[in-house]
Coordinates of C-alpha atoms in Angstrom, one line a residue:
M437 CA 74.6 110.3 38.9
R438 CA 71.2 111.2 37.6
T439 CA 70.8 111.6 33.8
R440 CA 68.8 113.9 31.6
P441 CA 65.8 112.1 30.0
D442 CA 65.9 111.7 26.2
T443 CA 64.1 114.5 24.5
T444 CA 65.4 114.0 20.9
D445 CA 63.6 112.5 18.1
S446 CA 66.6 110.5 16.9
A447 CA 66.7 107.0 18.3
G448 CA 69.3 106.8 21.0
A449 CA 70.5 110.4 20.6
G450 CA 71.1 112.2 23.8
R451 CA 70.1 109.2 25.9
N452 CA 71.8 108.9 29.3
E453 CA 73.8 112.1 29.1
P454 CA 75.1 113.0 32.5
M455 CA 73.4 115.9 34.2
D456 CA 75.8 118.2 36.1
R457 CA 74.3 118.8 39.5
T458 CA 77.4 120.2 41.2
S459 CA 76.6 123.3 43.2
P460 CA 79.0 126.2 43.5
A461 CA 79.7 125.2 47.1
R462 CA 80.6 121.6 46.1
A463 CA 82.7 122.8 43.2
A464 CA 84.6 125.1 45.4
A465 CA 85.2 122.3 47.9
L466 CA 86.5 119.9 45.2
D467 CA 88.8 122.6 43.8
A468 CA 90.2 123.2 47.4
V469 CA 91.1 119.5 47.9
T470 CA 94.5 118.4 46.5
S471 CA 95.9 114.9 46.2
R472 CA 98.3 115.9 49.0
K473 CA 95.3 116.8 51.3
V474 CA 93.7 113.5 50.5
A475 CA 96.9 111.6 51.3
D476 CA 97.4 113.5 54.5
W477 CA 93.9 112.7 55.8
W478 CA 95.1 109.6 57.5
T479 CA 98.6 110.7 58.4
T480 CA 100.3 108.1 60.6
E481 CA 103.6 107.3 62.1
V482 CA 102.6 103.7 62.8
S483 CA 102.6 101.9 59.4
D484 CA 104.0 102.7 56.0
I485 CA 102.3 100.7 53.2
E486 CA 103.1 100.8 49.5
P487 CA 102.9 98.3 46.8
G488 CA 105.4 95.6 47.8
V489 CA 106.4 97.5 51.0
I490 CA 105.1 97.0 54.6
R491 CA 106.9 98.8 57.4
F492 CA 105.8 99.1 61.0
R493 CA 107.4 102.1 62.8
G494 CA 110.0 102.1 60.0
Y495 CA 110.9 98.4 60.5
P496 CA 110.3 96.2 57.4
V497 CA 107.7 93.5 58.2
Q498 CA 110.0 90.8 56.9
D499 CA 112.6 91.8 59.5
L500 CA 110.0 91.6 62.3
I501 CA 108.8 88.3 61.0
R502 CA 112.3 86.9 61.1
R503 CA 113.5 88.5 64.3
A504 CA 110.8 90.0 66.5
S505 CA 108.5 88.3 69.0
F506 CA 104.9 89.2 69.3
V507 CA 105.5 91.1 72.5
E508 CA 108.3 93.1 71.0
T509 CA 106.1 93.9 68.1
I510 CA 103.3 95.1 70.4
W511 CA 105.7 97.4 72.3
T512 CA 107.2 98.7 69.0
M513 CA 103.8 99.4 67.5
V514 CA 102.5 101.2 70.6
R515 CA 105.7 103.0 71.7
G516 CA 107.4 103.6 68.4
S517 CA 110.7 102.0 69.1
M518 CA 112.1 98.6 70.0
P519 CA 112.2 97.5 73.7
S520 CA 115.2 96.0 75.3
P521 CA 115.0 92.2 75.8
A522 CA 114.5 92.8 79.5
Q523 CA 111.7 95.3 79.0
A524 CA 109.9 92.9 76.5
A525 CA 110.2 90.0 79.0
L526 CA 108.6 92.1 81.8
L527 CA 105.8 93.2 79.6
E528 CA 105.2 89.6 78.5
K529 CA 104.7 88.5 82.1
A530 CA 101.9 91.1 82.6
L531 CA 100.2 90.0 79.3
V532 CA 100.4 86.3 80.2
A533 CA 99.0 86.9 83.7
A534 CA 95.8 88.6 82.6
V535 CA 94.6 86.4 79.7
D536 CA 91.7 84.8 81.5
H537 CA 89.7 84.5 84.8
G538 CA 87.0 82.0 83.8
P539 CA 83.3 82.3 83.1
Q540 CA 82.7 84.1 86.5
A541 CA 84.3 87.1 84.8
P542 CA 81.4 89.0 83.2
S543 CA 83.3 89.6 79.9
I544 CA 83.9 85.9 79.5
A545 CA 80.3 84.9 80.5
A546 CA 78.9 87.4 78.1
A547 CA 81.1 86.2 75.3
R548 CA 80.1 82.6 75.9
M549 CA 76.4 83.5 75.9
A550 CA 76.8 85.5 72.7
A551 CA 78.5 82.5 71.1
T552 CA 75.3 80.5 71.5
C553 CA 73.2 83.2 69.8
G554 CA 74.4 82.8 66.3
V555 CA 76.5 86.0 66.2
G556 CA 79.7 84.2 65.1
L557 CA 83.1 84.2 66.7
H558 CA 83.6 87.9 65.9
G559 CA 80.3 88.9 67.6
A560 CA 81.0 86.8 70.7
M561 CA 84.5 88.3 71.0
S562 CA 83.2 91.9 70.6
T563 CA 80.5 91.2 73.1
G564 CA 83.0 90.2 75.7
V565 CA 85.5 92.9 75.0
G566 CA 82.7 95.5 75.0
L567 CA 82.1 94.7 78.7
L568 CA 85.6 95.8 79.8
G569 CA 84.8 99.2 81.1
D570 CA 85.6 101.3 84.2
V571 CA 84.3 98.7 86.7
H572 CA 85.2 95.4 85.0
G573 CA 88.5 95.9 83.3
G574 CA 89.4 99.5 84.3
A575 CA 91.0 98.9 87.7
G576 CA 94.5 98.5 86.1
Q577 CA 94.3 102.0 84.5
Q578 CA 93.0 103.5 87.7
C579 CA 95.7 101.9 89.7
V580 CA 98.4 103.2 87.3
E581 CA 97.0 106.7 87.8
L582 CA 97.0 106.2 91.6
L583 CA 100.6 105.0 91.6
Q584 CA 101.7 107.8 89.4
R585 CA 100.1 110.3 91.8
L586 CA 101.9 108.8 94.8
V587 CA 105.3 108.7 93.0
A588 CA 104.9 112.3 91.9
A589 CA 103.8 113.4 95.4
S590 CA 106.8 111.8 97.0
G591 CA 109.3 113.1 94.5
G592 CA 109.9 109.9 92.6
G593 CA 110.2 109.5 88.9
E594 CA 112.4 111.3 86.4
G595 CA 114.7 114.0 87.8
A596 CA 114.0 112.9 91.4
D597 CA 117.6 111.6 92.0
D598 CA 119.4 114.8 91.0
G599 CA 117.9 116.9 93.8
S600 CA 115.9 119.1 91.4
S601 CA 112.6 117.7 92.6
P602 CA 112.6 117.5 96.3
A603 CA 109.8 115.5 97.8
A604 CA 107.0 117.5 99.3
V605 CA 106.1 114.5 101.5
S606 CA 107.5 111.1 102.2
L607 CA 106.1 108.1 100.4
Q608 CA 104.5 106.9 103.6
E609 CA 102.8 110.3 104.1
A610 CA 101.6 110.4 100.5
V611 CA 100.1 106.9 100.8
A612 CA 98.5 107.7 104.1
A613 CA 96.8 110.7 102.7
E614 CA 95.6 108.8 99.7
V615 CA 94.2 106.0 101.8
A616 CA 92.5 108.5 104.1
A617 CA 90.9 110.3 101.2
H618 CA 89.6 107.0 99.8
R619 CA 88.2 105.9 103.1
E620 CA 86.5 109.3 103.7
R621 CA 84.7 108.9 100.3
R622 CA 84.1 105.2 101.0
A623 CA 85.8 104.7 97.6
Y624 CA 87.3 101.5 96.4
I625 CA 91.1 101.5 96.0
P626 CA 91.8 99.9 92.7
G627 CA 94.3 97.1 92.4
F628 CA 94.0 95.7 95.9
G629 CA 91.9 92.9 97.4
H630 CA 89.9 90.4 95.4
R631 CA 86.3 89.3 95.5
F632 CA 87.3 85.6 94.8
H633 CA 90.9 85.0 95.9
P634 CA 92.1 85.6 99.5
R635 CA 95.5 86.2 97.9
D636 CA 95.6 86.5 94.1
P637 CA 98.0 83.8 92.9
R638 CA 99.3 86.1 90.2
R639 CA 100.6 88.7 92.6
D640 CA 103.8 87.1 93.9
P641 CA 105.4 86.0 90.6
L642 CA 104.6 89.3 88.9
L643 CA 106.2 91.3 91.7
E644 CA 109.1 89.0 91.9
F645 CA 109.8 89.7 88.2
V646 CA 109.5 93.4 88.8
Q647 CA 112.0 93.2 91.7
E648 CA 114.4 91.4 89.5
A649 CA 114.1 94.1 86.9
V650 CA 114.7 96.7 89.6
D651 CA 117.8 94.9 90.8
A652 CA 119.1 94.6 87.2
G653 CA 118.5 98.4 86.6
V654 CA 115.8 97.8 84.0
V655 CA 113.2 99.8 85.8
A656 CA 113.5 102.3 88.7
G657 CA 111.2 100.7 91.2
H658 CA 109.4 103.8 92.3
H659 CA 105.9 102.5 91.5
L660 CA 106.7 99.1 93.0
A661 CA 107.6 100.8 96.2
A662 CA 104.4 102.9 96.2
A663 CA 102.3 99.8 95.6
K664 CA 104.0 97.9 98.4
E665 CA 103.5 100.8 100.8
L666 CA 99.8 101.0 99.8
E667 CA 99.5 97.3 100.4
A668 CA 101.1 97.6 103.9
Q669 CA 99.0 100.5 105.0
L670 CA 95.7 99.0 103.7
S671 CA 96.3 96.0 105.9
V672 CA 97.0 97.9 109.1
G673 CA 94.4 97.2 111.8
R674 CA 92.7 94.5 109.7
E675 CA 92.4 90.9 110.7
R676 CA 92.9 89.8 107.1
P677 CA 95.5 91.6 104.8
V678 CA 94.5 93.3 101.6
P679 CA 97.1 92.1 99.1
M680 CA 97.5 93.4 95.6
N681 CA 95.5 91.7 92.9
I682 CA 96.2 91.2 89.2
D683 CA 95.2 94.8 88.4
G684 CA 97.6 96.2 91.0
A685 CA 100.5 93.9 90.0
T686 CA 100.2 94.6 86.3
A687 CA 99.7 98.3 87.0
V688 CA 103.1 98.2 88.7
I689 CA 104.7 96.7 85.6
Y690 CA 103.0 99.0 83.1
A691 CA 103.9 102.1 85.2
E692 CA 107.5 101.0 85.7
L693 CA 107.8 100.4 82.0
G694 CA 106.5 103.9 81.2
F695 CA 103.2 103.1 79.7
T696 CA 100.4 105.7 80.2
A697 CA 97.4 104.7 82.4
E698 CA 95.1 104.5 79.4
L699 CA 97.5 102.3 77.5
A700 CA 97.6 100.1 80.5
R701 CA 93.9 99.4 80.0
G702 CA 94.4 98.8 76.3
L703 CA 97.1 96.3 77.1
F704 CA 94.9 94.5 79.6
I705 CA 92.1 94.3 77.0
L706 CA 94.6 92.9 74.5
S707 CA 95.6 90.3 77.0
R708 CA 92.1 89.4 78.1
S709 CA 91.1 89.1 74.4
V710 CA 93.0 85.8 74.4
G711 CA 90.7 84.3 77.0
V712 CA 87.6 85.8 75.3
L713 CA 88.7 84.1 72.1
A714 CA 89.3 80.7 73.8
H715 CA 86.0 80.7 75.7
S716 CA 84.0 82.0 72.7
W717 CA 85.4 79.2 70.5
E718 CA 84.9 76.5 73.1
E719 CA 81.2 77.5 73.7
S720 CA 80.6 77.8 69.9
Q721 CA 81.6 74.1 69.6
S722 CA 79.2 73.0 72.4
G723 CA 76.1 72.9 70.2
R724 CA 74.0 74.7 72.8
R725 CA 71.7 77.4 71.5
I726 CA 70.6 80.6 73.3
K727 CA 72.4 79.9 76.6
G728 CA 71.2 82.3 79.2
P729 CA 72.8 83.6 82.4
M730 CA 71.1 81.0 84.7
P731 CA 71.0 77.2 84.1
P732 CA 67.5 75.7 83.9
P733 CA 65.3 75.1 85.8
L734 CA 66.5 78.0 88.0
L735 CA 64.3 81.1 87.7
P736 CA 65.2 84.7 88.7
T737 CA 63.8 85.8 92.0
Y738 CA 60.6 87.9 91.4
T739 CA 59.9 90.7 93.8
G740 CA 57.0 92.4 92.1
H741 CA 53.1 92.3 92.5
A742 CA 51.4 89.0 93.0
E743 CA 49.1 87.9 90.1
R744 CA 46.2 90.4 89.7
A745 CA 43.4 90.8 87.2
W746 CA 43.3 93.4 84.5
A747 CA 40.1 95.5 84.6
A748 CA 39.5 98.4 82.2
G749 CA 39.1 101.7 83.9
T750 CA 40.6 100.7 87.2
A751 CA 44.3 101.4 86.5
E752 CA 46.1 102.8 89.4
T753 CA 47.4 106.4 89.1
T754 CA 49.6 106.6 92.2
D755 CA 52.6 105.3 90.3
T756 CA 52.5 108.1 87.7
P757 CA 55.5 110.4 88.1

């Protein structure tokens, strides 16, 4: 706060007196704000923190420490209530499967490069996680959205078994229409095929666990059926099949467990952060500095002008927009 300069003759008198600069508008704003309004600014149902008290979704943290697993805690924090042991076990499979895919994944490569640039572990991790967007990291969310559309179009989901929501089309018809629409747009169908693996090794065990959960009545299986029908129709007429990849298999799990599509991406990022952490730490211990995207002595392919001389007054103007 600015102070009024000393204008008295007495030594020290009036020195550093606060000068009230509060405008009428600011005064009115301060009068309108109560302690309750301040406390309500960050209203939350997630955590309840007081001196000596920590509760997550109403559960005392000491109880979670003693009894809950990390996966159960993730579910509880995100969904608001405890999962069943079977639900937590199925979620854990999806989280384990997606932790890493090596430095050929852009997020991992970027994190490792950042680790050699002096940004610290937090900077390397944020660099890697920051690359998980719609193209690299978003296919799981997109696949959940696709599976949800197919299940809704074919009358699956809640209320489908009581006859109140008759299917407009069969699942096969819904899938065929979706595949045709994607092919007409020449659009990529998220969750199927892989640029590296002829058959993603994570597909089979994940879908086996989902089928076990369906057989045990843990999940309904509508999204699993939609994904399998998609897989079958995508392979028709092809010499090589187009199996589900990690994004498709985990999308089945997230959709069957009732997570929204956007939360599916968040859970994938949470899982992949483990790999980002491991690679960032490993690279930070290597001692290498400023590691680029290509190993020396390789040089990027240059496709521009050959070497030419600079002469004042002869600049070309044909490239001007």
